[in-house]
Short mmCIF file of C-alpha atoms in Angstrom, two decimals:
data_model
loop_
_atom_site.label_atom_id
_atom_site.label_comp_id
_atom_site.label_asym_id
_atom_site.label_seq_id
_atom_site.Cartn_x
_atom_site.Cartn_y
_atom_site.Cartn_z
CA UNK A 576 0.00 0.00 0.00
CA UNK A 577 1.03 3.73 -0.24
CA UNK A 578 3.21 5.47 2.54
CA UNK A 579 3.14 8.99 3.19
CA UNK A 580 5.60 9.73 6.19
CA UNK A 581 4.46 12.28 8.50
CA UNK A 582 5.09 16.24 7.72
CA UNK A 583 5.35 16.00 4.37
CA UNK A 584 3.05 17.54 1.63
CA UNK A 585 0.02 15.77 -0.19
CA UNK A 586 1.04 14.56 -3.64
CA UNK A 587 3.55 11.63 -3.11
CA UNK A 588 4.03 8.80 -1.51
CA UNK A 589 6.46 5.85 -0.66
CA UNK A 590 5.80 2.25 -1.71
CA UNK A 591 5.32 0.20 1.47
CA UNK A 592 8.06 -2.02 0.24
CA UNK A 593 10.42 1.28 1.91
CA UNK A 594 9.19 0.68 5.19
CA UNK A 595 9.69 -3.15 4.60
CA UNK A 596 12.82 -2.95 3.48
CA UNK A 597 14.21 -0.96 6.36
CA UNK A 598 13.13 -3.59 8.88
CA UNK A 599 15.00 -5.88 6.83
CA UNK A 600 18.23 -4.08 7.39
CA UNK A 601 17.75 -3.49 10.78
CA UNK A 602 16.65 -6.97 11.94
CA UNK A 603 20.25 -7.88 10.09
CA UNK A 604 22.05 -5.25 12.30
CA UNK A 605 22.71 -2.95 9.22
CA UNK A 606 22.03 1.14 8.91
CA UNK A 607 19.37 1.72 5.87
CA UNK A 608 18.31 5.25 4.57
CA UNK A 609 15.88 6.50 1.92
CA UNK A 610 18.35 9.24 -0.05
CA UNK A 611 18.46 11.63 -2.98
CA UNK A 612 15.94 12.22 -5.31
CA UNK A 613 13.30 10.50 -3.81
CA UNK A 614 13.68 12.03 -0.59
CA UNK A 615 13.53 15.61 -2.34
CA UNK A 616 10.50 15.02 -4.16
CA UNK A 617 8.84 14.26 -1.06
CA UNK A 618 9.68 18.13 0.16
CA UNK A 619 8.33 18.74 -3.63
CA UNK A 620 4.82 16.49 -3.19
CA UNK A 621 5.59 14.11 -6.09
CA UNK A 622 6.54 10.56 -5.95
CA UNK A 623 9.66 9.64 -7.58
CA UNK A 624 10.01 7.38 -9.85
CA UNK A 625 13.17 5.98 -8.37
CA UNK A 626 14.22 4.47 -4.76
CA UNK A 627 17.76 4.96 -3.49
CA UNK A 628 18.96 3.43 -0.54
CA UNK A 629 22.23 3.67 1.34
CA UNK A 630 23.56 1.57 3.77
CA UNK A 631 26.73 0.71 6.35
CA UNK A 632 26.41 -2.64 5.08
CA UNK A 633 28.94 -3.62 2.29
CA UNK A 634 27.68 -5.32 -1.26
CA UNK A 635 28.15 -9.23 0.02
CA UNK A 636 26.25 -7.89 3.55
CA UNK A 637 23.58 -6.54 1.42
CA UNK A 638 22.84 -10.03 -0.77
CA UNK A 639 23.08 -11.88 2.50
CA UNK A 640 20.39 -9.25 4.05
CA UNK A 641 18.10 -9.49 1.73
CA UNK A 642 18.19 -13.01 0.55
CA UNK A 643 15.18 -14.83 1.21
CA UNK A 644 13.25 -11.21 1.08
CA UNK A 645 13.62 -9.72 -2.49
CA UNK A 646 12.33 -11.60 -5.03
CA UNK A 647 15.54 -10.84 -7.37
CA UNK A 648 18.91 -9.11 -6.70
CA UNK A 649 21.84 -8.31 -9.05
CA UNK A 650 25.29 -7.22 -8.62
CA UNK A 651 26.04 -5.29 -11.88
CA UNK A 652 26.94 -2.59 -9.73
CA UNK A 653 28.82 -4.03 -7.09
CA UNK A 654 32.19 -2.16 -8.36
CA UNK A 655 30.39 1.12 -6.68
CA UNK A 656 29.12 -0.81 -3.73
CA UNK A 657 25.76 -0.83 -5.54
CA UNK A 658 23.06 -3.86 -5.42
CA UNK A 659 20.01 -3.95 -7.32
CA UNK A 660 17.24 -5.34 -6.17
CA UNK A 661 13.61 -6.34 -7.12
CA UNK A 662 10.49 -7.20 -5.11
CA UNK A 663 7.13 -6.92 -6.46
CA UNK A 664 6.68 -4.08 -8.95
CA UNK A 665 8.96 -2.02 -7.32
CA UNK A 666 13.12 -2.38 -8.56
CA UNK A 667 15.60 -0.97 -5.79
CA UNK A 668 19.29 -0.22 -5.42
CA UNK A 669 21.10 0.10 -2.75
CA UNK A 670 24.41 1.36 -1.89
CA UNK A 671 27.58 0.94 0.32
CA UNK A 672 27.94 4.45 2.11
CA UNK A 673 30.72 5.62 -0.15
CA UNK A 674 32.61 8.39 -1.44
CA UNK A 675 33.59 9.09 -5.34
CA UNK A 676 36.60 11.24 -6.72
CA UNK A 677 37.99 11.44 -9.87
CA UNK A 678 41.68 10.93 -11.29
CA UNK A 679 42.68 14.25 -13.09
CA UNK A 680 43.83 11.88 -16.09
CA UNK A 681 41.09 9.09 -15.76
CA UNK A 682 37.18 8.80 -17.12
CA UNK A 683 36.21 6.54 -14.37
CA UNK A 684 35.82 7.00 -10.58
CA UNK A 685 37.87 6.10 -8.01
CA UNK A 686 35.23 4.68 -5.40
CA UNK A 687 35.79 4.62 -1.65
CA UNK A 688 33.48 3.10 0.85
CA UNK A 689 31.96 5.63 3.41
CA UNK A 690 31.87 5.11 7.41
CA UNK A 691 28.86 6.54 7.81
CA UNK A 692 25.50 8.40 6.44
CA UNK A 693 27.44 11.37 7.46
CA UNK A 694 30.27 10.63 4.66
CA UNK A 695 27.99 9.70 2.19
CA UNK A 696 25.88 12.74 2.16
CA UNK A 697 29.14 15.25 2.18
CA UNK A 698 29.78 13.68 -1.05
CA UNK A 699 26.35 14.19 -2.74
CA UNK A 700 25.87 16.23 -5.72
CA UNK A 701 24.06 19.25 -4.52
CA UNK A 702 22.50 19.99 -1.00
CA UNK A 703 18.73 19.06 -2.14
CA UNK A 704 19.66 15.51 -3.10
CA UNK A 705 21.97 15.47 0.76
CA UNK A 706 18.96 14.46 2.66
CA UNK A 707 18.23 11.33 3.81
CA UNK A 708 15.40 9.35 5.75
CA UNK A 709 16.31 6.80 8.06
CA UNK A 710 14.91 3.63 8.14
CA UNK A 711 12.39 2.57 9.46
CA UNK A 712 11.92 5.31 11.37
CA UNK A 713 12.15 7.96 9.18
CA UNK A 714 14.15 10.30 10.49
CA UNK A 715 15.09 13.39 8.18
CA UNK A 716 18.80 14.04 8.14
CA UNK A 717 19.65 17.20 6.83
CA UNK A 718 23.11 18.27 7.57
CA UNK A 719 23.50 20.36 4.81
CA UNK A 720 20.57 22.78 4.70
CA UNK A 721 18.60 20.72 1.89
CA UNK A 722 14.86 21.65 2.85
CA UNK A 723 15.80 25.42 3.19
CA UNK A 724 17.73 25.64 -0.22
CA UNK A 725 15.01 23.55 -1.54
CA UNK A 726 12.28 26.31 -0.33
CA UNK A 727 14.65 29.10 -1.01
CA UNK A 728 15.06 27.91 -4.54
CA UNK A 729 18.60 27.37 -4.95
CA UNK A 730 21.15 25.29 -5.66
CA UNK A 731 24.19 24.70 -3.75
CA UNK A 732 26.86 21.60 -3.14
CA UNK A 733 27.61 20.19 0.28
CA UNK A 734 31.47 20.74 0.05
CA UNK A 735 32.89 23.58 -1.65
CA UNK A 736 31.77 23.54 -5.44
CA UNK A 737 35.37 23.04 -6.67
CA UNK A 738 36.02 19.85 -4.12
CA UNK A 739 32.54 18.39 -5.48
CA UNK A 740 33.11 19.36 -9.17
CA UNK A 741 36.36 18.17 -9.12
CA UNK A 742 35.16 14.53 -7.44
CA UNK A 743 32.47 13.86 -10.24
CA UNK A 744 33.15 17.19 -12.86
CA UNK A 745 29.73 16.00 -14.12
CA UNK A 746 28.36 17.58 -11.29
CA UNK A 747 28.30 20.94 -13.09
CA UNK A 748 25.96 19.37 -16.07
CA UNK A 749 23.79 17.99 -13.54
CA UNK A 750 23.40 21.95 -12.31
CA UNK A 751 22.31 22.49 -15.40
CA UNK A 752 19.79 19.77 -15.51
CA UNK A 753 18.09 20.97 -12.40
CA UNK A 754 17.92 24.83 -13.15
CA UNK A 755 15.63 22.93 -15.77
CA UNK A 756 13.82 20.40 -14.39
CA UNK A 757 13.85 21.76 -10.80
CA UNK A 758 13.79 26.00 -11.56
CA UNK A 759 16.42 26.31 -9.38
CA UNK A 760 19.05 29.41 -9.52
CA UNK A 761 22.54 28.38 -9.51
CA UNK A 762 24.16 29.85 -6.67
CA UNK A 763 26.73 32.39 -7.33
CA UNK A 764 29.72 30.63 -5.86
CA UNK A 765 28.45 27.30 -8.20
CA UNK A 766 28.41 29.41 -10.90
CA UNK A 767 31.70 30.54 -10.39
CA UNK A 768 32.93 27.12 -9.88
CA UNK A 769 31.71 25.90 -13.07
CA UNK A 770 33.11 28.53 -15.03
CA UNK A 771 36.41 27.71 -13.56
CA UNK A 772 36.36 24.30 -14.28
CA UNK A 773 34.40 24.43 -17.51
CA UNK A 774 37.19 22.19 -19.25
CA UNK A 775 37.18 19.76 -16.34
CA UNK A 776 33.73 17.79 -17.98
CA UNK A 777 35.97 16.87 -20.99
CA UNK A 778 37.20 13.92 -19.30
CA UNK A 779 33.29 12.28 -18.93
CA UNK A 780 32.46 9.95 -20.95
CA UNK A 781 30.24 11.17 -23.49
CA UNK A 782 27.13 8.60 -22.73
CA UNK A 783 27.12 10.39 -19.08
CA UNK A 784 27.10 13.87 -20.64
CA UNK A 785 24.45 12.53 -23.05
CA UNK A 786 21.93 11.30 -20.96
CA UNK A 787 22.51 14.69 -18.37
CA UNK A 788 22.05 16.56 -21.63
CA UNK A 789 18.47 14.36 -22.47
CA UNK A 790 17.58 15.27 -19.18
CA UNK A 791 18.02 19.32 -19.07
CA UNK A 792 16.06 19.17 -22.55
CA UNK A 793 12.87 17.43 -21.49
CA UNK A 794 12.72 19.58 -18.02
CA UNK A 795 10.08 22.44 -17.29
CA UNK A 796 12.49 25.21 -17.77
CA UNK A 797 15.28 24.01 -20.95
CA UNK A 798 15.97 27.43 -21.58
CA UNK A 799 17.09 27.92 -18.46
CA UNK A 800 19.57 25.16 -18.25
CA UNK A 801 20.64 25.76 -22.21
CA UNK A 802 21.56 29.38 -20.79
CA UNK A 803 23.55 28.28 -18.18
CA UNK A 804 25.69 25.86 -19.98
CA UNK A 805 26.23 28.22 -22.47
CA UNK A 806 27.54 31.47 -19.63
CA UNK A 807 29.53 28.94 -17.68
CA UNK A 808 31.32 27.48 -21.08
CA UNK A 809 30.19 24.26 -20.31
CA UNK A 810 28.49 24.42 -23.80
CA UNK A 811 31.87 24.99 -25.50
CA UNK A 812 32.96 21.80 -24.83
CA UNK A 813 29.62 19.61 -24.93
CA UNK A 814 27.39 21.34 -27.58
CA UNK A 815 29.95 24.13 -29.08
CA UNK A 816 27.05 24.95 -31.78
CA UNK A 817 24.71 26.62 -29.63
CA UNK A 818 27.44 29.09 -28.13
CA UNK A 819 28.59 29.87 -32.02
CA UNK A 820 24.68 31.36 -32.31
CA UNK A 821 25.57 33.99 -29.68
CA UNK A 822 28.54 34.86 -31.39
CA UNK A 823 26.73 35.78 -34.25
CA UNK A 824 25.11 38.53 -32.72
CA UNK A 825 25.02 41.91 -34.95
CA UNK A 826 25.71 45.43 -33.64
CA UNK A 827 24.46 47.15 -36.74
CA UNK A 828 20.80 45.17 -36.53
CA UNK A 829 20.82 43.43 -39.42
CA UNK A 830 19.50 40.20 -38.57
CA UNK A 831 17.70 38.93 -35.14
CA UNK A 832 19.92 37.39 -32.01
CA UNK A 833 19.89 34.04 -33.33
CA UNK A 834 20.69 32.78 -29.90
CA UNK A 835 17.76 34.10 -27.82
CA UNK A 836 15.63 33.23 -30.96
CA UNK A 837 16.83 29.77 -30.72
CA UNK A 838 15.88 29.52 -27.37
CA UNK A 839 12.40 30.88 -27.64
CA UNK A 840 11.25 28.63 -30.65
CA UNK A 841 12.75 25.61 -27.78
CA UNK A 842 10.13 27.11 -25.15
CA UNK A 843 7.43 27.68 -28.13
CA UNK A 844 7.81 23.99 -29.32
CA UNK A 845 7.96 22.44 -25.40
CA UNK A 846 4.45 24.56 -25.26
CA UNK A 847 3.18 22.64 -28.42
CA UNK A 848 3.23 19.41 -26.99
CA UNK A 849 0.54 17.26 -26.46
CA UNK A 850 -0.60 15.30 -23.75
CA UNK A 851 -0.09 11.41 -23.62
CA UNK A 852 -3.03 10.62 -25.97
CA UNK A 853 -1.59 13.46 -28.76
CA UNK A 854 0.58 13.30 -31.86
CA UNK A 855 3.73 14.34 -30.00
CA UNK A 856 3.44 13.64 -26.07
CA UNK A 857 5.52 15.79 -23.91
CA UNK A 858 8.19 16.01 -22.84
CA UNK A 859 9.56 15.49 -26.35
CA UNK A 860 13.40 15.35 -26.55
CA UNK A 861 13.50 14.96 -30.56
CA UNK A 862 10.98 17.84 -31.07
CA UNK A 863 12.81 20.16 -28.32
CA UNK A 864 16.39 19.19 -29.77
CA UNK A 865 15.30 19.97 -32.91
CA UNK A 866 13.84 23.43 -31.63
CA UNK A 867 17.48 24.51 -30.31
CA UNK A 868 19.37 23.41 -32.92
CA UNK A 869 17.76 24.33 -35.96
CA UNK A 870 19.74 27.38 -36.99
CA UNK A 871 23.20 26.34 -36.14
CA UNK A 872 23.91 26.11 -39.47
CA UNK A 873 23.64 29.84 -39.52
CA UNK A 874 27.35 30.83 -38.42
CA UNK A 875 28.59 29.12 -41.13
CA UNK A 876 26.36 30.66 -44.11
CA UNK A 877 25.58 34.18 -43.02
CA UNK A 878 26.69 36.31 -45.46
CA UNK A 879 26.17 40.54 -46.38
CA UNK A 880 24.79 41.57 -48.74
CA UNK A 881 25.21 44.46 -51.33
CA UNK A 882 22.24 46.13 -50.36
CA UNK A 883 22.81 45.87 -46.73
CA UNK A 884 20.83 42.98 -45.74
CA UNK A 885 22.15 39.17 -44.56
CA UNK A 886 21.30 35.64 -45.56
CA UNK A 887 21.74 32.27 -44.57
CA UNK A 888 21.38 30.51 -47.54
CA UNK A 889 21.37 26.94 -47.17
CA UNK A 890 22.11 26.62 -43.46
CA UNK A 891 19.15 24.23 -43.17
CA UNK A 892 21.41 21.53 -44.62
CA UNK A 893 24.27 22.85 -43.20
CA UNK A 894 22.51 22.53 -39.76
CA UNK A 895 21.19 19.40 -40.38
CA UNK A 896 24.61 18.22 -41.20
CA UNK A 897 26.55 20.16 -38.25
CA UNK A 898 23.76 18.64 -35.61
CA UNK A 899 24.48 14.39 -37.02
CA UNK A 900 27.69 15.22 -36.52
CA UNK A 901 27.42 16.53 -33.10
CA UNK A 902 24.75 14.09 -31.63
CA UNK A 903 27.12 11.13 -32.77
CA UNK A 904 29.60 12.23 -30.89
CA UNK A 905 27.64 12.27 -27.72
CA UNK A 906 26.51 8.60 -29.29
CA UNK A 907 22.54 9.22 -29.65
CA UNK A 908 20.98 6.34 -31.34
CA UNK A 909 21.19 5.92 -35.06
CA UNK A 910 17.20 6.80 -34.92
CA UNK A 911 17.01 9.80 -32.50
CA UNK A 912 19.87 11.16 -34.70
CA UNK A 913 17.55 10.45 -38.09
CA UNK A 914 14.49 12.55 -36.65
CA UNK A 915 16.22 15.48 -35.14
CA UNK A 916 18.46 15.72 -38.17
CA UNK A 917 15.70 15.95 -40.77
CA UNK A 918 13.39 18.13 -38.77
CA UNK A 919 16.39 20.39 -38.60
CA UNK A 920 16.95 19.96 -42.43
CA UNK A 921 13.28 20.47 -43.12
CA UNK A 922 12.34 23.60 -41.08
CA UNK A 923 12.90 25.94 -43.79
CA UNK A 924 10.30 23.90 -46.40
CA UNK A 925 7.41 25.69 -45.41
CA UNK A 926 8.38 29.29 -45.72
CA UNK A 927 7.21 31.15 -49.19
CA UNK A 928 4.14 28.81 -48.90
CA UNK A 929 2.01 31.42 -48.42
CA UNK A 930 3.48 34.04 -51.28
CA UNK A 931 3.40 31.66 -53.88
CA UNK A 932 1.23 28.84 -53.30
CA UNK A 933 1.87 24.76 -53.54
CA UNK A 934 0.85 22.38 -56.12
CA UNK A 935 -0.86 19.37 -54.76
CA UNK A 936 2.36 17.77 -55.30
CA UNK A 937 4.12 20.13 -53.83
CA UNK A 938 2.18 19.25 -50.72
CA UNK A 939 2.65 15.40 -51.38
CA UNK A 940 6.59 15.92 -50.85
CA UNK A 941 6.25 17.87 -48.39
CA UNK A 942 4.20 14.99 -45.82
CA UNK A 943 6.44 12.28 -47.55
CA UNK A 944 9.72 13.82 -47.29
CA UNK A 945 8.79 14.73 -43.49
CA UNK A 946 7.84 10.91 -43.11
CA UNK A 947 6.81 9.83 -39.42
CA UNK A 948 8.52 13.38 -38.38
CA UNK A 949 5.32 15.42 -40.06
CA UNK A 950 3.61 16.26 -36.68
CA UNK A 951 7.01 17.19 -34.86
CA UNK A 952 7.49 18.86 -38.31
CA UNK A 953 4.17 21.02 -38.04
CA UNK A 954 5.38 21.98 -34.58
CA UNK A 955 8.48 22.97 -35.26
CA UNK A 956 7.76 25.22 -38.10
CA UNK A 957 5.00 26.74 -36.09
CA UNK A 958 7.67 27.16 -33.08
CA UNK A 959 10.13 28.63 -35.45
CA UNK A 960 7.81 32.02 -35.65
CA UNK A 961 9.29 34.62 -33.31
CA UNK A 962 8.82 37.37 -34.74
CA UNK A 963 6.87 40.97 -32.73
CA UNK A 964 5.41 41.51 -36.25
CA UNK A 965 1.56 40.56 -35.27
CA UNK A 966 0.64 41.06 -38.87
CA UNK A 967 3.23 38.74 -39.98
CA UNK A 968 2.91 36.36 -37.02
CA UNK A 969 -0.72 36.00 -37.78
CA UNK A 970 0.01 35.99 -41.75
CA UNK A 971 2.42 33.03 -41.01
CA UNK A 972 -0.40 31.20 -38.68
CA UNK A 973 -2.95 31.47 -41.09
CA UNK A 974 -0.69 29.90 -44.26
CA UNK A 975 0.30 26.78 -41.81
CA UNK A 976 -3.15 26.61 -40.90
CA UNK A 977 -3.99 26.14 -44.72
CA UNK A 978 -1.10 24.17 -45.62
CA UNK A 979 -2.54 21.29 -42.58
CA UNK A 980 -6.01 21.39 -43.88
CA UNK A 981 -4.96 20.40 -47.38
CA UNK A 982 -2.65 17.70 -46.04
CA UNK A 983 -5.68 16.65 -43.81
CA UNK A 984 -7.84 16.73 -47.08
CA UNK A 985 -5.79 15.37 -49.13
CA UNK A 986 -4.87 12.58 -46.31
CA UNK A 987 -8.40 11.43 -46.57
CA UNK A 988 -8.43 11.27 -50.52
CA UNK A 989 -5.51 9.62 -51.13
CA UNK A 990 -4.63 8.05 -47.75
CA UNK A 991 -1.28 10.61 -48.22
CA UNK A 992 0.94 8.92 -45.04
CA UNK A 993 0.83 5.45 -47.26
CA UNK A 994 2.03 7.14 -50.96
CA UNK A 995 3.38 4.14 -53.35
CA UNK A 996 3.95 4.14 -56.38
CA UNK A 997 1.14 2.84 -59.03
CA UNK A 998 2.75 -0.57 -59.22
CA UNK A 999 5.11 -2.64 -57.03
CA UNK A 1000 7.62 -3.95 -58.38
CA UNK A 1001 6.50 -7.97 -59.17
CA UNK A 1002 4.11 -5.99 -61.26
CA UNK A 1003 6.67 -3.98 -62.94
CA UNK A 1004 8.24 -7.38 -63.72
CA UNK A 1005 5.72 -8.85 -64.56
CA UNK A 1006 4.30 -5.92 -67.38
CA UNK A 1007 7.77 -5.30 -68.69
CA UNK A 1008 8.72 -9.31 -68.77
CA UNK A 1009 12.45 -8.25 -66.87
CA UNK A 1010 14.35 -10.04 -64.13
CA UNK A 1011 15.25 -8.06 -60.71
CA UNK A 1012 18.11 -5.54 -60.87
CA UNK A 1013 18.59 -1.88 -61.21
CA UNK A 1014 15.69 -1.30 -64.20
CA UNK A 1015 13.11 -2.08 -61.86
CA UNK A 1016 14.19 0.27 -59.11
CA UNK A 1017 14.05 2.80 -61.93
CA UNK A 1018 10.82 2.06 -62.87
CA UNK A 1019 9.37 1.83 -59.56
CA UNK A 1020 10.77 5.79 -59.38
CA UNK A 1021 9.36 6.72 -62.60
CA UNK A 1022 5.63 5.48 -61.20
CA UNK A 1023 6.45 7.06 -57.64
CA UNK A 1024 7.15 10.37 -58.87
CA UNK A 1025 4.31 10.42 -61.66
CA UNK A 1026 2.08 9.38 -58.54
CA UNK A 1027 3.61 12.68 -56.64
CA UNK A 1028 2.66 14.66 -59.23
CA UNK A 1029 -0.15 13.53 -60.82
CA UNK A 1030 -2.13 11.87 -57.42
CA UNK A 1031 -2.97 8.47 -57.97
CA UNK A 1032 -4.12 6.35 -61.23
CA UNK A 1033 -6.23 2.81 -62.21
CA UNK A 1034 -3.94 0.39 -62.81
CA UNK A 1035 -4.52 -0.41 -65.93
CA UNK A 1036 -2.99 3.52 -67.32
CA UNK A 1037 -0.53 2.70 -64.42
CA UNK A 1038 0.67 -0.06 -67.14
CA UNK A 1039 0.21 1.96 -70.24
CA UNK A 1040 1.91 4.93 -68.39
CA UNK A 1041 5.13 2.16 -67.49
CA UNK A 1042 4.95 0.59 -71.19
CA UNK A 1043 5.58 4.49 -72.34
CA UNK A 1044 8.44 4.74 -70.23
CA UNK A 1045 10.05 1.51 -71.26
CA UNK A 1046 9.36 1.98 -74.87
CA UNK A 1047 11.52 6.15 -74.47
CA UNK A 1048 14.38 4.14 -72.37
CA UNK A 1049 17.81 3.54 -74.89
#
């Protein structure tokens, strides 16, 4: 059943498998306590997702403890004193009271077991994740001011920001992550810190600056933590595009600050999210990602003018190419990559839609070169309107709005998401009496881009239409 300790605020609640678990380790003679996030999120009144437990007790104590109790346990973690557990629906770890550092010259950390909760919590990340509730009494322990920074808002370390930064130099993403997902303010002396050490993160592996990076996108405030990596540095070492928009600020007024553009079509797009039963539940890492990156291709294209003006020409692709190149080195999936990457390389396809008008094929490409992307797609253009022009804004709003009901329209005429050509190709085969190879993949193209432009046709003219074709071929 649900647990709710005393003094906390309605909202959350503890899986009785907490309380349960404590009395395991104390009829074994072992210290347990409830720690970090989930502890916070109790101040917060939401239940978190997560339950971490440390513990006196070293990783062969802890199998022997709860052996006979859990109904699965794993030691994958055992290298950091950590033992995963599982009973019921609820999946535990637990960990050796310990301390990390890091080797100036290494990527992995140097773990030391703790003596007590008092040693562990010293070495936490920040002072709202310091707090711990002992078990099973629950008794808040609080050394470090968590509940008041947590009230007041901000964001500090237990040791001095340079001794924590320089035990786990991830620390200073993960001060990023909660000015997002948290809307905490940075303290000024962790500030400081992490513009100090800015080059210190180059040493973490990029999967651990990846999924800290995942994390500050999907929050409830990404502009916030984009902003701060970028003032601290941080973002010159871990995403160096976004920093290169700021750069390309103008003093004569020529073109808009890219930079605080970029970060208001990320907000714009986070606010066009659906709920769980829409097109594009929130948060949406693909869509936001998209949002912030889809001008750094900008820096490298902008060119004056004669007349005075600036363009850009081309800096879709250009973006689209800069951002593969950057997400694979912070090894996203080969899919994540795909979907940011061409919502970043189609962004620009709308614009002029509403000067010069599409075709019906037009239109066609336009929901078949987006793909399974098209609803991030519509969000993203829509996002990508900043501008304090209400005329234009609302010029802009109405042509999307136009463009969408034709794709609806034409979605239920032709069934648009599912576009093949006229024939497949055992029927080209089969019409033009030729084996498989490269004439049939031709062919197939030749039907596929009649059917773009021409919408679709019986199959019988479908054949005439491939015997033409054939017959004009050398």
């Amino acid at each position: 059943m649900p647990y709710l300790p005393s003094g906390f605020p309605d909202g959350a609640w503890l899986s009785d498998v907490v309380v349960d678990l404590g009395e395991v380790f104390a009829a074994a003679g072992f210290e347990l306590s409830l720690v970090g996030g989930p502890v916070r999120d109790l101040f917060l009144g939401r239940t978190s997702p997560d339950l971490d437990f440390t513990t006196d007790a070293r990783p062969d104590e802890i199998i022997s403890a709860v052996s006979g109790w859990a109904d699965a346990h794993w030691d994958i973690g055992r290298d950091f004193g950590t033992i995963g557990i599982r009973k019921g629906d609820d999946t535990i770890e637990v960990t050796t009271y310990r301390a990390e550092a890091y080797d100036p010259e290494s990527r992995k950390p140097e773990v030391r077991f703790g003596r007590d909760l008092g040693d562990d919590l010293v070495r936490r990340d920040f002072t709202v994740n310091a707090m711990a509730l002992k078990l099973p009494s629950f008794e808040l322990v609080d050394p470090h001011g968590g509940v008041r920074d947590l009230y007041a808002g901000q964001l500090r370390t237990p040791a001095t920001p340079e001794e924590s930064f320089s035990d786990d130099p991830l620390r200073m993403m993960r001060a990023a992550r909660f000015a997002s997902q948290l809307g905490l303010d940075v303290a000024e002396g962790v500030r400081g810190a992490m513009t100090a050490m800015a080059e210190r993160i180059s040493i973490v592996s990029a999967e651990r600056v990846r999924e800290e990076l995942v994390k500050l996108i999907i929050g409830d405030h990404p502009r916030a933590g984009v902003d701060l990596l970028v003032e601290t540095g941080l973002a010159e070492i871990v995403l160096p595009e976004v920093p290169a928009l700021k750069r390309l600020d103008d003093e004569h007024n020529r073109h808009k600050d890219v930079y605080q553009h970029s970060l208001k079509v990320l907000e714009q797009a986070a606010d066009l999210e659906t709920d769980a039963d829409g097109p594009v539940p929130g948060p949406d890492f693909i869509l936001r990602f998209a949002a912030l990156m889809h001008d750094v291709g900008k820096p490298k294209t902008r060119r004056f003018e004669a007349r005075g003006g600036v363009s850009f020409r081309h800096h879709d692709v250009v973006g689209a190419k800069l951002t593969r190149k950057r997400m694979q080195a912070l090894r996203f999936d080969k899919e994540t990559i795909r979907a940011v990457t061409l919502l970043v390389e189609l962004h620009m396809r709308f614009y002029g839609y509403g000067d010069q008008g599409w075709t019906d094929s037009a239109v066609r490409r336009y929901v078949t070169d987006a793909g399974d992307q098209l609803e991030r797609l519509h969000r993203l253009t829509r996002s990508d309107v900043t501008t304090r022009n209400r005329k234009k804004a609302a010029r802009l709003d109405h042509a999307y709005d136009d463009l969408e009901d034709r794709i609806a329209a034409l979605r239920e005429q032709e069934e648009l998401d599912k576009i093949r050509p006229h024939l497949d190709g055992q029927q080209i085969m089969s019409i033009l009496e030729i084996p498989p190879g490269p004439t049939v993949g031709k062919a197939y193209k030749f039907l596929l881009e009649h059917r773009m432009e021409n919408g679709p046709v019986a199959e019988e003219q479908a054949a005439a239409l491939l015997k033409q074709w054939w017959a004009e071929q050398d």
